[in-house]
PDB file of C-alpha atoms and ligand atoms in Angstrom:
ATOM      1  CA  MET A   1     -12.856 -20.872  25.469  1.00 48.00           C
ATOM      2  CA  ALA A   2     -12.198 -23.805  23.029  1.00 62.00           C
ATOM      3  CA  ILE A   3     -13.324 -27.055  24.052  1.00 69.00           C
ATOM      4  CA  GLN A   4     -10.878 -29.828  24.749  1.00 79.00           C
ATOM      5  CA  TRP A   5     -12.108 -33.081  23.370  1.00 89.00           C
ATOM      6  CA  TYR A   6     -10.903 -36.253  25.347  1.00 90.00           C
ATOM      7  CA  PRO A   7     -12.151 -39.835  24.606  1.00 92.00           C
ATOM      8  CA  GLY A   8     -14.326 -39.710  27.535  1.00 94.00           C
ATOM      9  CA  HIS A   9     -16.050 -36.452  26.624  1.00 93.00           C
ATOM     10  CA  MET A  10     -16.617 -37.702  22.946  1.00 95.00           C
ATOM     11  CA  ALA A  11     -18.094 -40.997  24.299  1.00 96.00           C
ATOM     12  CA  LYS A  12     -20.330 -38.912  26.564  1.00 95.00           C
ATOM     13  CA  ALA A  13     -21.310 -36.410  23.879  1.00 96.00           C
ATOM     14  CA  LYS A  14     -22.152 -39.402  21.538  1.00 97.00           C
ATOM     15  CA  ARG A  15     -24.346 -40.892  24.206  1.00 97.00           C
ATOM     16  CA  GLU A  16     -25.960 -37.614  25.178  1.00 95.00           C
ATOM     17  CA  VAL A  17     -26.755 -36.697  21.736  1.00 97.00           C
ATOM     18  CA  SER A  18     -27.902 -40.405  20.849  1.00 97.00           C
ATOM     19  CA  GLU A  19     -30.450 -39.908  23.863  1.00 96.00           C
ATOM     20  CA  GLN A  20     -31.795 -36.616  22.681  1.00 96.00           C
ATOM     21  CA  LEU A  21     -32.271 -38.006  19.188  1.00 97.00           C
ATOM     22  CA  LYS A  22     -34.970 -40.425  20.528  1.00 97.00           C
ATOM     23  CA  LYS A  23     -37.124 -37.401  20.983  1.00 96.00           C
ATOM     24  CA  VAL A  24     -36.898 -36.062  17.335  1.00 98.00           C
ATOM     25  CA  ASP A  25     -38.536 -37.068  13.955  1.00 98.00           C
ATOM     26  CA  VAL A  26     -35.785 -35.484  11.988  1.00 98.00           C
ATOM     27  CA  VAL A  27     -31.935 -34.308  12.778  1.00 98.00           C
ATOM     28  CA  PHE A  28     -30.616 -31.168  11.324  1.00 98.00           C
ATOM     29  CA  GLU A  29     -26.949 -31.886  10.576  1.00 98.00           C
ATOM     30  CA  LEU A  30     -25.244 -28.441  10.431  1.00 98.00           C
ATOM     31  CA  VAL A  31     -22.245 -27.972   8.368  1.00 98.00           C
ATOM     32  CA  ASP A  32     -20.285 -24.988   7.393  1.00 98.00           C
ATOM     33  CA  ALA A  33     -20.586 -24.416   3.925  1.00 98.00           C
ATOM     34  CA  ARG A  34     -17.058 -23.435   3.401  1.00 98.00           C
ATOM     35  CA  ILE A  35     -16.241 -26.996   4.286  1.00 98.00           C
ATOM     36  CA  PRO A  36     -19.326 -29.051   4.011  1.00 98.00           C
ATOM     37  CA  TYR A  37     -17.219 -32.343   4.221  1.00 98.00           C
ATOM     38  CA  SER A  38     -14.693 -31.542   6.607  1.00 98.00           C
ATOM     39  CA  SER A  39     -16.842 -29.769   9.156  1.00 98.00           C
ATOM     40  CA  ARG A  40     -18.665 -33.110   9.841  1.00 98.00           C
ATOM     41  CA  ASN A  41     -18.270 -35.020  13.069  1.00 98.00           C
ATOM     42  CA  PRO A  42     -16.536 -38.373  12.041  1.00 97.00           C
ATOM     43  CA  MET A  43     -19.098 -40.463  13.601  1.00 97.00           C
ATOM     44  CA  ILE A  44     -22.009 -38.789  12.408  1.00 98.00           C
ATOM     45  CA  ASP A  45     -23.564 -41.542  10.689  1.00 97.00           C
ATOM     46  CA  GLU A  46     -23.208 -43.718  13.766  1.00 97.00           C
ATOM     47  CA  VAL A  47     -24.933 -41.061  15.772  1.00 97.00           C
ATOM     48  CA  ILE A  48     -27.895 -40.217  13.634  1.00 97.00           C
ATOM     49  CA  LYS A  49     -28.313 -43.971  11.951  1.00 97.00           C
ATOM     50  CA  GLN A  50     -31.513 -44.053   9.966  1.00 96.00           C
ATOM     51  CA  LYS A  51     -33.298 -41.147  11.060  1.00 97.00           C
ATOM     52  CA  PRO A  52     -34.480 -38.786   8.721  1.00 98.00           C
ATOM     53  CA  ARG A  53     -31.850 -36.224   7.996  1.00 98.00           C
ATOM     54  CA  VAL A  54     -31.646 -32.459   6.715  1.00 98.00           C
ATOM     55  CA  VAL A  55     -28.057 -31.147   6.013  1.00 99.00           C
ATOM     56  CA  ILE A  56     -27.992 -27.382   6.763  1.00 99.00           C
ATOM     57  CA  LEU A  57     -25.022 -25.792   5.116  1.00 99.00           C
ATOM     58  CA  ASN A  58     -24.702 -22.588   7.195  1.00 98.00           C
ATOM     59  CA  LYS A  59     -22.638 -19.476   6.151  1.00 98.00           C
ATOM     60  CA  LYS A  60     -23.660 -19.618   2.473  1.00 98.00           C
ATOM     61  CA  ASP A  61     -22.765 -15.905   2.337  1.00 98.00           C
ATOM     62  CA  MET A  62     -19.008 -16.822   2.918  1.00 98.00           C
ATOM     63  CA  THR A  63     -18.549 -19.574   0.271  1.00 98.00           C
ATOM     64  CA  ASN A  64     -18.085 -20.317  -3.351  1.00 98.00           C
ATOM     65  CA  LEU A  65     -22.023 -21.090  -4.551  1.00 98.00           C
ATOM     66  CA  LYS A  66     -20.766 -23.443  -7.530  1.00 98.00           C
ATOM     67  CA  GLU A  67     -18.992 -25.428  -5.395  1.00 98.00           C
ATOM     68  CA  LEU A  68     -21.702 -25.361  -2.674  1.00 98.00           C
ATOM     69  CA  GLU A  69     -24.269 -26.782  -5.314  1.00 98.00           C
ATOM     70  CA  LYS A  70     -22.086 -29.691  -6.018  1.00 98.00           C
ATOM     71  CA  TRP A  71     -22.027 -30.779  -2.119  1.00 98.00           C
ATOM     72  CA  GLU A  72     -25.848 -30.289  -2.042  1.00 98.00           C
ATOM     73  CA  GLN A  73     -26.126 -32.635  -4.861  1.00 98.00           C
ATOM     74  CA  TYR A  74     -23.762 -35.163  -3.030  1.00 98.00           C
ATOM     75  CA  PHE A  75     -25.968 -34.970   0.159  1.00 98.00           C
ATOM     76  CA  GLU A  76     -29.090 -35.602  -1.733  1.00 98.00           C
ATOM     77  CA  GLU A  77     -27.629 -38.626  -3.528  1.00 97.00           C
ATOM     78  CA  LYS A  78     -26.882 -39.830   0.046  1.00 96.00           C
ATOM     79  CA  GLY A  79     -30.735 -39.578   0.742  1.00 97.00           C
ATOM     80  CA  TYR A  80     -30.442 -36.549   2.960  1.00 98.00           C
ATOM     81  CA  TYR A  81     -32.385 -33.249   2.260  1.00 98.00           C
ATOM     82  CA  PRO A  82     -29.729 -30.381   1.755  1.00 98.00           C
ATOM     83  CA  VAL A  83     -30.422 -26.761   2.463  1.00 98.00           C
ATOM     84  CA  ALA A  84     -28.058 -23.852   2.338  1.00 98.00           C
ATOM     85  CA  VAL A  85     -28.603 -20.973   4.609  1.00 98.00           C
ATOM     86  CA  ASP A  86     -26.956 -17.815   6.125  1.00 98.00           C
ATOM     87  CA  ALA A  87     -28.431 -18.018   9.584  1.00 98.00           C
ATOM     88  CA  LYS A  88     -26.424 -14.553  10.480  1.00 98.00           C
ATOM     89  CA  HIS A  89     -28.428 -12.477   8.072  1.00 98.00           C
ATOM     90  CA  GLY A  90     -31.462 -14.903   8.114  1.00 97.00           C
ATOM     91  CA  LYS A  91     -31.281 -15.996   4.687  1.00 98.00           C
ATOM     92  CA  ASN A  92     -33.173 -19.150   3.165  1.00 98.00           C
ATOM     93  CA  LEU A  93     -34.483 -20.027   6.642  1.00 97.00           C
ATOM     94  CA  LYS A  94     -38.129 -20.945   5.442  1.00 96.00           C
ATOM     95  CA  ASP A  95     -36.081 -23.878   3.465  1.00 98.00           C
ATOM     96  CA  VAL A  96     -35.476 -25.291   6.663  1.00 98.00           C
ATOM     97  CA  GLU A  97     -39.054 -25.942   7.399  1.00 97.00           C
ATOM     98  CA  LYS A  98     -39.754 -27.203   3.920  1.00 97.00           C
ATOM     99  CA  ALA A  99     -36.899 -29.625   3.942  1.00 98.00           C
ATOM    100  CA  ALA A 100     -38.159 -30.989   7.425  1.00 98.00           C
ATOM    101  CA  ILE A 101     -41.672 -31.430   5.993  1.00 98.00           C
ATOM    102  CA  GLN A 102     -40.197 -33.565   3.250  1.00 98.00           C
ATOM    103  CA  ALA A 103     -37.846 -35.525   5.066  1.00 98.00           C
ATOM    104  CA  THR A 104     -40.636 -36.705   7.482  1.00 98.00           C
ATOM    105  CA  LYS A 105     -43.261 -37.066   4.920  1.00 97.00           C
ATOM    106  CA  GLU A 106     -43.143 -40.649   4.926  1.00 96.00           C
ATOM    107  CA  LYS A 107     -43.382 -40.972   8.559  1.00 96.00           C
ATOM    108  CA  PHE A 108     -46.242 -38.730   8.956  1.00 97.00           C
ATOM    109  CA  ASP A 109     -48.302 -40.360   6.258  1.00 97.00           C
ATOM    110  CA  ARG A 110     -47.945 -43.563   8.003  1.00 96.00           C
ATOM    111  CA  GLU A 111     -49.023 -42.054  11.011  1.00 96.00           C
ATOM    112  CA  LYS A 112     -51.906 -40.552   9.483  1.00 96.00           C
ATOM    113  CA  ALA A 113     -52.836 -43.781   7.801  1.00 97.00           C
ATOM    114  CA  LYS A 114     -52.948 -45.398  11.191  1.00 97.00           C
ATOM    115  CA  GLY A 115     -55.389 -42.655  12.180  1.00 97.00           C
ATOM    116  CA  LEU A 116     -52.987 -40.691  14.645  1.00 96.00           C
ATOM    117  CA  ARG A 117     -53.650 -37.015  15.185  1.00 94.00           C
ATOM    118  CA  PRO A 118     -51.642 -34.623  12.990  1.00 92.00           C
ATOM    119  CA  ARG A 119     -48.797 -33.025  15.176  1.00 96.00           C
ATOM    120  CA  ALA A 120     -45.851 -30.971  14.894  1.00 97.00           C
ATOM    121  CA  ILE A 121     -42.422 -32.329  13.539  1.00 98.00           C
ATOM    122  CA  ARG A 122     -39.798 -32.533  16.123  1.00 98.00           C
ATOM    123  CA  ALA A 123     -36.275 -31.858  15.084  1.00 98.00           C
ATOM    124  CA  MET A 124     -32.931 -31.010  16.731  1.00 98.00           C
ATOM    125  CA  ILE A 125     -29.687 -29.480  15.501  1.00 98.00           C
ATOM    126  CA  VAL A 126     -26.263 -31.415  15.926  1.00 98.00           C
ATOM    127  CA  GLY A 127     -22.935 -30.479  14.627  1.00 98.00           C
ATOM    128  CA  ILE A 128     -19.272 -29.298  15.793  1.00 97.00           C
ATOM    129  CA  PRO A 129     -18.631 -25.987  17.357  1.00 95.00           C
ATOM    130  CA  ASN A 130     -18.668 -22.791  15.536  1.00 96.00           C
ATOM    131  CA  VAL A 131     -20.658 -23.898  12.674  1.00 98.00           C
ATOM    132  CA  GLY A 132     -23.519 -21.597  13.747  1.00 98.00           C
ATOM    133  CA  LYS A 133     -25.842 -23.731  15.747  1.00 97.00           C
ATOM    134  CA  SER A 134     -26.838 -21.199  18.331  1.00 95.00           C
ATOM    135  CA  THR A 135     -27.031 -18.485  15.619  1.00 97.00           C
ATOM    136  CA  LEU A 136     -29.403 -20.587  13.688  1.00 97.00           C
ATOM    137  CA  ILE A 137     -31.670 -21.503  16.728  1.00 96.00           C
ATOM    138  CA  ASN A 138     -31.763 -17.858  17.712  1.00 95.00           C
ATOM    139  CA  LYS A 139     -32.915 -16.832  14.229  1.00 96.00           C
ATOM    140  CA  LEU A 140     -35.507 -19.896  13.762  1.00 96.00           C
ATOM    141  CA  ALA A 141     -36.948 -18.881  16.939  1.00 93.00           C
ATOM    142  CA  ASN A 142     -36.808 -14.992  16.402  1.00 87.00           C
ATOM    143  CA  ARG A 143     -35.095 -14.402  19.837  1.00 78.00           C
ATOM    144  CA  SER A 144     -32.401 -15.117  21.545  1.00 77.00           C
ATOM    145  CA  ILE A 145     -32.457 -18.396  23.353  1.00 75.00           C
ATOM    146  CA  ALA A 146     -29.270 -20.338  22.574  1.00 68.00           C
ATOM    147  CA  GLN A 147     -25.951 -19.256  24.008  1.00 63.00           C
ATOM    148  CA  THR A 148     -23.025 -19.732  22.030  1.00 53.00           C
ATOM    149  CA  GLY A 149     -22.758 -23.037  23.299  1.00 50.00           C
ATOM    150  CA  ASN A 150     -19.114 -24.496  24.557  1.00 55.00           C
ATOM    151  CA  LYS A 151     -20.358 -27.611  26.399  1.00 62.00           C
ATOM    152  CA  PRO A 152     -20.234 -30.862  24.454  1.00 63.00           C
ATOM    153  CA  GLY A 153     -23.051 -33.031  24.355  1.00 61.00           C
ATOM    154  CA  VAL A 154     -26.412 -31.537  24.996  1.00 63.00           C
ATOM    155  CA  THR A 155     -27.298 -29.364  27.880  1.00 57.00           C
ATOM    156  CA  LYS A 156     -29.820 -30.721  30.233  1.00 57.00           C
ATOM    157  CA  GLN A 157     -32.750 -28.006  30.842  1.00 72.00           C
ATOM    158  CA  GLN A 158     -34.496 -27.937  27.293  1.00 84.00           C
ATOM    159  CA  GLN A 159     -37.446 -27.011  25.556  1.00 92.00           C
ATOM    160  CA  TRP A 160     -39.281 -27.012  22.368  1.00 96.00           C
ATOM    161  CA  ILE A 161     -39.390 -23.718  20.177  1.00 95.00           C
ATOM    162  CA  LYS A 162     -42.118 -23.279  17.740  1.00 95.00           C
ATOM    163  CA  VAL A 163     -40.707 -22.589  14.256  1.00 95.00           C
ATOM    164  CA  GLY A 164     -43.071 -21.820  11.539  1.00 93.00           C
ATOM    165  CA  THR A 165     -46.557 -23.704  11.325  1.00 93.00           C
ATOM    166  CA  SER A 166     -45.423 -27.150  11.534  1.00 95.00           C
ATOM    167  CA  LEU A 167     -41.840 -27.555  13.252  1.00 97.00           C
ATOM    168  CA  GLN A 168     -40.879 -27.700  16.961  1.00 97.00           C
ATOM    169  CA  LEU A 169     -37.165 -27.413  17.455  1.00 97.00           C
ATOM    170  CA  LEU A 170     -35.157 -28.220  20.502  1.00 96.00           C
ATOM    171  CA  ASP A 171     -33.543 -24.953  22.101  1.00 94.00           C
ATOM    172  CA  THR A 172     -30.182 -26.568  22.812  1.00 92.00           C
ATOM    173  CA  PRO A 173     -28.095 -27.969  20.107  1.00 96.00           C
ATOM    174  CA  GLY A 174     -26.086 -31.257  20.076  1.00 96.00           C
ATOM    175  CA  ILE A 175     -22.564 -30.745  20.031  1.00 96.00           C
ATOM    176  CA  LEU A 176     -20.016 -33.091  18.588  1.00 97.00           C
ATOM    177  CA  TRP A 177     -16.262 -32.928  18.075  1.00 96.00           C
ATOM    178  CA  PRO A 178     -14.444 -32.297  14.848  1.00 95.00           C
ATOM    179  CA  LYS A 179     -12.309 -34.482  12.857  1.00 94.00           C
ATOM    180  CA  PHE A 180      -8.755 -34.505  14.166  1.00 86.00           C
ATOM    181  CA  GLU A 181      -6.792 -37.202  12.451  1.00 87.00           C
ATOM    182  CA  ASP A 182      -6.472 -35.310   9.111  1.00 92.00           C
ATOM    183  CA  GLU A 183      -3.691 -32.624   8.998  1.00 93.00           C
ATOM    184  CA  GLU A 184      -5.356 -30.973   5.874  1.00 95.00           C
ATOM    185  CA  VAL A 185      -8.723 -31.143   7.560  1.00 96.00           C
ATOM    186  CA  GLY A 186      -7.111 -29.541  10.707  1.00 94.00           C
ATOM    187  CA  LYS A 187      -5.931 -26.658   8.562  1.00 96.00           C
ATOM    188  CA  LYS A 188      -9.202 -25.911   6.942  1.00 97.00           C
ATOM    189  CA  LEU A 189     -11.005 -26.155  10.211  1.00 96.00           C
ATOM    190  CA  SER A 190      -8.686 -23.336  11.672  1.00 95.00           C
ATOM    191  CA  LEU A 191      -9.017 -21.355   8.338  1.00 96.00           C
ATOM    192  CA  THR A 192     -12.871 -21.297   8.859  1.00 97.00           C
ATOM    193  CA  GLY A 193     -12.494 -20.712  12.658  1.00 94.00           C
ATOM    194  CA  ALA A 194     -13.751 -24.141  13.702  1.00 94.00           C
ATOM    195  CA  ILE A 195     -10.797 -24.501  15.478  1.00 90.00           C
ATOM    196  CA  LYS A 196      -9.316 -21.174  17.145  1.00 82.00           C
ATOM    197  CA  ASP A 197      -6.612 -22.593  19.442  1.00 67.00           C
ATOM    198  CA  SER A 198      -3.229 -23.963  18.863  1.00 64.00           C
ATOM    199  CA  ILE A 199      -3.941 -27.626  17.653  1.00 69.00           C
ATOM    200  CA  VAL A 200      -2.412 -26.732  14.360  1.00 80.00           C
ATOM    201  CA  HIS A 201       0.492 -24.318  13.755  1.00 91.00           C
ATOM    202  CA  LEU A 202      -0.834 -20.979  12.252  1.00 94.00           C
ATOM    203  CA  ASP A 203       2.018 -20.510   9.938  1.00 95.00           C
ATOM    204  CA  GLU A 204       1.270 -23.957   8.252  1.00 96.00           C
ATOM    205  CA  VAL A 205      -2.659 -22.705   8.034  1.00 96.00           C
ATOM    206  CA  ALA A 206      -1.791 -19.385   6.470  1.00 97.00           C
ATOM    207  CA  ILE A 207       0.570 -21.228   4.028  1.00 98.00           C
ATOM    208  CA  TYR A 208      -2.633 -23.541   3.221  1.00 98.00           C
ATOM    209  CA  GLY A 209      -4.639 -20.773   2.757  1.00 98.00           C
ATOM    210  CA  LEU A 210      -2.377 -18.916   0.407  1.00 97.00           C
ATOM    211  CA  GLN A 211      -1.625 -21.794  -1.523  1.00 97.00           C
ATOM    212  CA  PHE A 212      -5.391 -22.245  -2.145  1.00 98.00           C
ATOM    213  CA  MET A 213      -5.930 -18.719  -3.310  1.00 97.00           C
ATOM    214  CA  ILE A 214      -2.666 -18.913  -5.728  1.00 96.00           C
ATOM    215  CA  GLU A 215      -4.025 -21.984  -7.071  1.00 95.00           C
ATOM    216  CA  LYS A 216      -7.830 -21.090  -7.289  1.00 96.00           C
ATOM    217  CA  ASP A 217      -8.144 -17.158  -7.400  1.00 97.00           C
ATOM    218  CA  LEU A 218      -4.790 -15.681  -8.032  1.00 95.00           C
ATOM    219  CA  GLU A 219      -6.107 -12.586  -9.665  1.00 96.00           C
ATOM    220  CA  GLY A 220      -8.285 -12.098  -6.702  1.00 97.00           C
ATOM    221  CA  LEU A 221      -5.466 -12.386  -4.329  1.00 97.00           C
ATOM    222  CA  LYS A 222      -3.383 -10.031  -6.223  1.00 97.00           C
ATOM    223  CA  LYS A 223      -6.221  -7.312  -6.467  1.00 98.00           C
ATOM    224  CA  HIS A 224      -7.104  -7.690  -2.728  1.00 98.00           C
ATOM    225  CA  TYR A 225      -3.522  -6.898  -1.598  1.00 98.00           C
ATOM    226  CA  ASN A 226      -2.692  -4.784  -4.403  1.00 98.00           C
ATOM    227  CA  ILE A 227       0.447  -6.701  -5.167  1.00 97.00           C
ATOM    228  CA  ASP A 228       1.940  -8.322  -8.263  1.00 95.00           C
ATOM    229  CA  VAL A 229       3.735 -11.450  -7.393  1.00 94.00           C
ATOM    230  CA  ASP A 230       4.982 -14.054 -10.078  1.00 88.00           C
ATOM    231  CA  GLU A 231       3.015 -17.270 -10.289  1.00 79.00           C
ATOM    232  CA  GLU A 232       6.093 -19.168  -9.867  1.00 87.00           C
ATOM    233  CA  ALA A 233       7.130 -17.275  -6.738  1.00 92.00           C
ATOM    234  CA  GLY A 234       7.618 -19.025  -3.545  1.00 95.00           C
ATOM    235  CA  ILE A 235       5.448 -18.410  -0.588  1.00 96.00           C
ATOM    236  CA  LEU A 236       7.861 -16.244   1.177  1.00 96.00           C
ATOM    237  CA  GLU A 237       7.846 -13.879  -1.610  1.00 97.00           C
ATOM    238  CA  TRP A 238       3.978 -13.653  -1.055  1.00 98.00           C
ATOM    239  CA  PHE A 239       4.542 -13.094   2.560  1.00 98.00           C
ATOM    240  CA  ASP A 240       7.201 -10.344   2.028  1.00 98.00           C
ATOM    241  CA  ALA A 241       4.955  -8.457  -0.690  1.00 98.00           C
ATOM    242  CA  ILE A 242       1.882  -8.560   1.371  1.00 98.00           C
ATOM    243  CA  GLY A 243       3.749  -7.543   4.620  1.00 98.00           C
ATOM    244  CA  ARG A 244       5.356  -4.709   2.834  1.00 98.00           C
ATOM    245  CA  ARG A 245       2.156  -3.562   1.302  1.00 98.00           C
ATOM    246  CA  ARG A 246       0.266  -3.553   4.556  1.00 98.00           C
ATOM    247  CA  GLY A 247       3.226  -2.043   6.397  1.00 98.00           C
ATOM    248  CA  LEU A 248       3.516  -5.192   8.649  1.00 98.00           C
ATOM    249  CA  LEU A 249       7.397  -4.356   9.521  1.00 98.00           C
ATOM    250  CA  GLN A 250       9.687  -4.679  12.374  1.00 97.00           C
ATOM    251  CA  LYS A 251      12.861  -3.324  13.611  1.00 94.00           C
ATOM    252  CA  GLY A 252      15.415  -3.002  10.468  1.00 96.00           C
ATOM    253  CA  ASN A 253      12.541  -2.850   7.870  1.00 95.00           C
ATOM    254  CA  GLU A 254      11.960  -6.437   8.039  1.00 97.00           C
ATOM    255  CA  VAL A 255       8.728  -8.232   7.288  1.00 98.00           C
ATOM    256  CA  ASP A 256       6.769  -9.152  10.580  1.00 98.00           C
ATOM    257  CA  TYR A 257       5.950 -12.874   9.509  1.00 97.00           C
ATOM    258  CA  GLU A 258       3.910 -13.287  12.521  1.00 96.00           C
ATOM    259  CA  ALA A 259       1.770 -10.166  11.797  1.00 98.00           C
ATOM    260  CA  VAL A 260       1.305 -11.137   8.280  1.00 98.00           C
ATOM    261  CA  ILE A 261       0.329 -14.914   9.026  1.00 97.00           C
ATOM    262  CA  GLU A 262      -2.294 -13.359  11.597  1.00 96.00           C
ATOM    263  CA  LEU A 263      -3.779 -10.961   8.610  1.00 98.00           C
ATOM    264  CA  ILE A 264      -4.011 -13.691   6.264  1.00 98.00           C
ATOM    265  CA  ILE A 265      -5.710 -16.021   8.655  1.00 97.00           C
ATOM    266  CA  TYR A 266      -8.250 -13.333   9.932  1.00 97.00           C
ATOM    267  CA  GLU A 267      -9.010 -12.167   6.411  1.00 98.00           C
ATOM    268  CA  ILE A 268      -9.708 -15.671   5.363  1.00 98.00           C
ATOM    269  CA  ARG A 269     -11.619 -16.395   8.281  1.00 97.00           C
ATOM    270  CA  ASN A 270     -13.857 -13.581   7.808  1.00 97.00           C
ATOM    271  CA  ALA A 271     -14.110 -13.996   3.909  1.00 98.00           C
ATOM    272  CA  LYS A 272     -12.552 -10.735   3.281  1.00 98.00           C
ATOM    273  CA  ILE A 273     -10.504 -11.754   0.281  1.00 98.00           C
ATOM    274  CA  GLY A 274     -12.846 -13.888  -1.325  1.00 97.00           C
ATOM    275  CA  THR A 275     -15.977 -16.390  -0.788  1.00 98.00           C
ATOM    276  CA  TYR A 276     -14.066 -19.679  -1.122  1.00 98.00           C
ATOM    277  CA  CYS A 277     -15.231 -23.474  -0.585  1.00 98.00           C
ATOM    278  CA  PHE A 278     -11.968 -25.248   0.766  1.00 98.00           C
ATOM    279  CA  ASP A 279     -13.566 -28.780   0.271  1.00 98.00           C
ATOM    280  CA  ILE A 280     -13.342 -29.273  -3.589  1.00 98.00           C
ATOM    281  CA  TYR A 281     -15.643 -31.892  -4.617  1.00 98.00           C
ATOM    282  CA  LYS A 282     -14.159 -33.241  -7.534  1.00 96.00           C
ATOM    283  CA  GLU A 283     -10.718 -33.589  -5.484  1.00 96.00           C
ATOM    284  CA  MET A 284     -12.231 -35.193  -2.709  1.00 96.00           C
ATOM    285  CA  LYS A 285     -14.522 -37.410  -4.511  1.00 93.00           C
ATOM    286  CA  ARG A 286     -12.452 -40.720  -4.708  1.00 87.00           C
ATOM    287  CA  ASP A 287     -11.493 -40.315  -0.800  1.00 86.00           C
ATOM    288  CA  ILE A 288     -15.020 -40.044   0.049  1.00 88.00           C
ATOM    289  CA  GLU A 289     -16.242 -42.929  -1.726  1.00 81.00           C
ATOM    290  CA  HIS A 290     -13.616 -45.081  -0.514  1.00 69.00           C
ATOM    291  CA  GLY A 291     -13.374 -43.829   2.990  1.00 60.00           C
TER     292      GLY A 291
HETATM  293  P1  LIG B   1     -22.019 -22.843  17.332  1.00 76.71           P
HETATM  294  O1  LIG B   1     -23.185 -22.639  18.204  1.00 76.71           O
HETATM  295  O2  LIG B   1     -22.365 -23.691  16.448  1.00 76.71           O
HETATM  296  O3  LIG B   1     -20.871 -22.874  18.292  1.00 76.71           O
HETATM  297  O4  LIG B   1     -21.833 -21.324  16.481  1.00 76.71           O
HETATM  298  P2  LIG B   1     -22.323 -19.803  16.889  1.00 76.71           P
HETATM  299  O5  LIG B   1     -23.870 -19.758  16.471  1.00 76.71           O
HETATM  300  O6  LIG B   1     -21.711 -19.564  17.855  1.00 76.71           O
HETATM  301  O7  LIG B   1     -21.505 -19.275  15.436  1.00 76.71           O
HETATM  302  C1  LIG B   1     -20.162 -19.255  15.292  1.00 76.71           C
HETATM  303  C2  LIG B   1     -19.661 -17.844  14.603  1.00 76.71           C
HETATM  304  O8  LIG B   1     -20.335 -17.977  13.311  1.00 76.71           O
HETATM  305  C3  LIG B   1     -20.110 -16.478  15.007  1.00 76.71           C
HETATM  306  O9  LIG B   1     -19.337 -15.652  14.801  1.00 76.71           O
HETATM  307  C4  LIG B   1     -21.472 -16.394  14.068  1.00 76.71           C
HETATM  308  O10 LIG B   1     -21.719 -14.927  14.195  1.00 76.71           O
HETATM  309  C5  LIG B   1     -21.037 -16.889  12.917  1.00 76.71           C
HETATM  310  N1  LIG B   1     -22.066 -17.205  12.071  1.00 76.71           N
HETATM  311  C6  LIG B   1     -23.119 -18.164  12.254  1.00 76.71           C
HETATM  312  N2  LIG B   1     -23.981 -18.348  11.024  1.00 76.71           N
HETATM  313  C7  LIG B   1     -23.228 -17.541  10.026  1.00 76.71           C
HETATM  314  C8  LIG B   1     -23.751 -17.233   8.763  1.00 76.71           C
HETATM  315  O11 LIG B   1     -24.605 -17.866   8.017  1.00 76.71           O
HETATM  316  N3  LIG B   1     -22.903 -16.385   8.048  1.00 76.71           N
HETATM  317  C9  LIG B   1     -21.799 -15.706   8.678  1.00 76.71           C
HETATM  318  N4  LIG B   1     -21.097 -15.045   7.785  1.00 76.71           N
HETATM  319  N5  LIG B   1     -21.365 -15.845   9.922  1.00 76.71           N
HETATM  320  C10 LIG B   1     -22.118 -16.878  10.746  1.00 76.71           C
HETATM  321  P3  LIG B   1     -18.241 -15.112  16.009  1.00 76.71           P
HETATM  322  O12 LIG B   1     -17.187 -14.456  15.202  1.00 76.71           O
HETATM  323  O13 LIG B   1     -18.269 -15.781  16.848  1.00 76.71           O
HETATM  324  O14 LIG B   1     -19.329 -13.928  16.619  1.00 76.71           O
HETATM  325  P4  LIG B   1     -20.022 -12.489  15.972  1.00 76.71           P
HETATM  326  O15 LIG B   1     -18.650 -12.165  15.134  1.00 76.71           O
HETATM  327  O16 LIG B   1     -21.127 -12.830  15.109  1.00 76.71           O
HETATM  328  O17 LIG B   1     -20.198 -11.757  17.039  1.00 76.71           O
END
């Protein structure tokens, strides 16, 4: 079930997450590595404020690694500690603890200087739906704890999970809302499965994805569908070629466009065609700096 976000829910989610943040030394801001900027909550800086932050770019297995590096650098320049992981397959998870140690070093050095006893670093995960919060918690805990959460904010009954030797993680993540206001962001969120309902028109999402691949990975696209469409061709010709090749036809041998749209979105969401990062740092840099 998709979450419906209303202003009241958003205010409540923000309040609840802010309250939980008081308990932790460091925040793990979880984003989708295919859209490291577009999958952030629009008010995240207001929520996290000055607290040390590790930005976890999850679903590393599904993205373009060169582009991912640029975003890691971007987050580092902002003063955060970026880590790219693949929570589903348990890759690079040790880096999370390392980053948490680095991010909280100053604070713990201060505590030590004051003569306070050493203690575990406390952390919580925050992010929009479907970026992999529950998957990551379960992997870090080495057992199944977090349910695929669909309740905004934070669930009430909470426990600390021991991770590695120096970390304690809240077993329930903070769930915040995605960006709604920008149409292009909406399409990217849909293409990556962060939004699965009909807030955005699926035909526009499929066209957006197709255009992205034509521009960035023409050969990969042609090879995947085993079709040869002219570079200058219109989108409809691509739909036709894909539909015919895959036998997505209806009465009268006409291409079933709805089926083609569904297929394209499914294959992009599941990284069947290629591993893409839809947030291109170079193209977004100016807007980000002025936004
Ligand atoms: P959430 O708590 O943030 O809402 O997200 P959740 O963990 O439920 O993950 C959302 C989807 O993303 C799940 O897929 C999950 O398996 C997948 N996922 C999480 N991390 C990774 C990753 O690093 N790599 C890949 N490839 N996928 C990841 P699903 O389709 O909802 O379920 P399922 O197909 O895994 O059963």
